[in-house]
Amino acid sequence: MSYKEIAGDHMSKIIAYLIAFLITCPIIATVIIYFILNYFIKPRKKVIHKCMEYTAFIYLLSTIIIFNVIFKINLIGPMVLLLLVIFFALIVIQWRLIRDVKIVRLWKIYLRFVFLLFFTANFILTCVSIYSLAIN
């Protein structure tokens, strides 16, 4: 076995463990992305908004996984449906208010909304998980 094969195998395991850790603890991913963005982007408000947009998917995955671990229910289908309904609702709201649907603006609002929704859900599910572990 060559050095490249061994190093490649270990590197793929490290990346897989890192991704699993960041999905398990999404707040750490949020903090890391915040500090990285804070280095490159100066207005703090813009950094926070970009951080929300970039970590929305991590919170979505984390919420689905935590819900599956606690309640043994697979939520991928209902989550996709919920996300589509939210997206179409935001399209209708933007069309009714502005009469012009701007996809880039809509996408940013959508990602921020998804972040806030799943950040809250993740926090609640984490508290429920800790409470259920403390009782047992």
Short mmCIF file of C-alpha atoms in Angstrom, two decimals:
data_model
loop_
_atom_site.label_atom_id
_atom_site.label_comp_id
_atom_site.label_asym_id
_atom_site.label_seq_id
_atom_site.Cartn_x
_atom_site.Cartn_y
_atom_site.Cartn_z
CA MET A 1 0.00 0.00 0.00
CA SER A 2 1.46 3.33 -1.01
CA TYR A 3 1.69 6.51 1.02
CA LYS A 4 -0.82 8.28 -1.23
CA GLU A 5 -3.44 5.58 -0.68
CA ILE A 6 -2.98 5.69 3.10
CA ALA A 7 -3.02 9.49 3.23
CA GLY A 8 -6.07 9.67 0.96
CA ASP A 9 -7.96 7.19 3.13
CA HIS A 10 -7.15 9.10 6.32
CA MET A 11 -7.97 12.44 4.73
CA SER A 12 -11.40 11.25 3.61
CA LYS A 13 -12.12 9.95 7.13
CA ILE A 14 -11.04 13.26 8.66
CA ILE A 15 -13.28 15.20 6.29
CA ALA A 16 -16.21 12.87 7.01
CA TYR A 17 -15.73 13.24 10.78
CA LEU A 18 -15.43 17.01 10.44
CA ILE A 19 -18.67 17.24 8.45
CA ALA A 20 -20.44 14.97 10.95
CA PHE A 21 -19.18 17.09 13.85
CA LEU A 22 -20.32 20.34 12.23
CA ILE A 23 -23.78 18.89 11.53
CA THR A 24 -23.99 17.59 15.10
CA CYS A 25 -22.90 20.95 16.56
CA PRO A 26 -24.07 23.56 14.03
CA ILE A 27 -23.43 26.46 16.39
CA ILE A 28 -19.70 25.75 16.09
CA ALA A 29 -20.00 25.86 12.29
CA THR A 30 -21.82 29.17 12.62
CA VAL A 31 -19.11 30.64 14.84
CA ILE A 32 -16.31 29.42 12.54
CA ILE A 33 -18.02 30.84 9.45
CA TYR A 34 -18.71 34.10 11.30
CA PHE A 35 -15.05 34.60 12.17
CA ILE A 36 -13.92 33.71 8.65
CA LEU A 37 -16.40 36.14 7.12
CA ASN A 38 -15.57 38.80 9.70
CA TYR A 39 -11.99 38.71 8.46
CA PHE A 40 -13.01 39.39 4.85
CA ILE A 41 -16.19 41.50 5.21
CA LYS A 42 -16.20 44.58 7.41
CA PRO A 43 -19.83 45.63 8.10
CA ARG A 44 -20.97 43.38 10.96
CA LYS A 45 -24.59 43.36 9.76
CA LYS A 46 -23.50 41.97 6.40
CA VAL A 47 -21.34 39.34 8.11
CA ILE A 48 -24.26 38.16 10.22
CA HIS A 49 -26.57 37.98 7.21
CA LYS A 50 -24.03 36.03 5.13
CA CYS A 51 -23.38 33.70 8.06
CA MET A 52 -27.11 33.00 8.33
CA GLU A 53 -27.34 32.29 4.62
CA TYR A 54 -24.34 29.96 4.60
CA THR A 55 -25.32 27.91 7.66
CA ALA A 56 -29.06 27.52 6.98
CA PHE A 57 -28.54 24.14 5.31
CA ILE A 58 -26.41 22.89 8.23
CA TYR A 59 -29.20 23.74 10.70
CA LEU A 60 -31.74 22.04 8.43
CA LEU A 61 -29.72 18.81 8.36
CA SER A 62 -29.03 18.99 12.08
CA THR A 63 -32.72 19.44 12.90
CA ILE A 64 -33.71 16.50 10.72
CA ILE A 65 -31.07 14.28 12.33
CA ILE A 66 -31.89 15.31 15.91
CA PHE A 67 -35.62 14.78 15.28
CA ASN A 68 -34.86 11.34 13.84
CA VAL A 69 -32.70 10.40 16.84
CA ILE A 70 -35.22 11.58 19.45
CA PHE A 71 -38.54 10.50 17.93
CA LYS A 72 -37.41 7.84 15.39
CA ILE A 73 -39.35 9.63 12.63
CA ASN A 74 -37.87 10.39 9.21
CA LEU A 75 -38.73 13.98 8.29
CA ILE A 76 -37.00 14.40 4.93
CA GLY A 77 -40.20 14.29 2.87
CA PRO A 78 -42.24 16.63 5.08
CA MET A 79 -39.27 19.02 5.36
CA VAL A 80 -38.91 19.24 1.57
CA LEU A 81 -42.63 19.95 1.33
CA LEU A 82 -42.42 22.58 4.08
CA LEU A 83 -39.45 24.26 2.42
CA LEU A 84 -41.26 24.39 -0.93
CA VAL A 85 -44.38 25.86 0.68
CA ILE A 86 -42.28 28.51 2.43
CA PHE A 87 -40.48 29.35 -0.82
CA PHE A 88 -43.70 29.69 -2.79
CA ALA A 89 -45.29 31.75 0.01
CA LEU A 90 -42.33 34.13 -0.10
CA ILE A 91 -42.69 34.38 -3.89
CA VAL A 92 -46.36 35.31 -3.52
CA ILE A 93 -45.61 37.81 -0.75
CA GLN A 94 -42.86 39.48 -2.76
CA TRP A 95 -45.06 39.58 -5.86
CA ARG A 96 -47.97 41.12 -3.91
CA LEU A 97 -45.81 43.73 -2.21
CA ILE A 98 -43.40 44.74 -5.00
CA ARG A 99 -45.00 43.32 -8.18
CA ASP A 100 -41.55 42.21 -9.28
CA VAL A 101 -40.01 38.95 -8.10
CA LYS A 102 -36.25 39.35 -7.71
CA ILE A 103 -34.78 35.89 -7.36
CA VAL A 104 -31.53 36.93 -5.65
CA ARG A 105 -33.35 38.98 -3.01
CA LEU A 106 -35.96 36.23 -2.60
CA TRP A 107 -33.25 33.59 -2.14
CA LYS A 108 -31.50 35.66 0.56
CA ILE A 109 -34.75 36.21 2.46
CA TYR A 110 -35.61 32.53 2.11
CA LEU A 111 -32.26 31.35 3.46
CA ARG A 112 -32.44 33.77 6.41
CA PHE A 113 -35.97 32.61 7.21
CA VAL A 114 -34.91 28.96 6.99
CA PHE A 115 -31.96 29.72 9.27
CA LEU A 116 -34.16 31.36 11.90
CA LEU A 117 -36.78 28.61 11.70
CA PHE A 118 -34.35 25.72 11.99
CA PHE A 119 -32.06 27.45 14.48
CA THR A 120 -35.07 27.77 16.78
CA ALA A 121 -36.18 24.19 16.08
CA ASN A 122 -32.64 22.93 16.67
CA PHE A 123 -32.43 24.78 19.99
CA ILE A 124 -35.80 23.40 21.14
CA LEU A 125 -34.96 19.85 20.06
CA THR A 126 -31.57 20.05 21.78
CA CYS A 127 -33.26 21.13 25.02
CA VAL A 128 -35.81 18.30 24.68
CA SER A 129 -32.99 15.84 24.05
CA ILE A 130 -31.03 16.99 27.09
CA TYR A 131 -34.18 16.89 29.22
CA SER A 132 -35.06 13.36 28.07
CA LEU A 133 -31.49 12.20 28.78
CA ALA A 134 -31.59 13.77 32.25
CA ILE A 135 -34.85 12.00 33.10
CA ASN A 136 -33.59 8.61 31.92
#
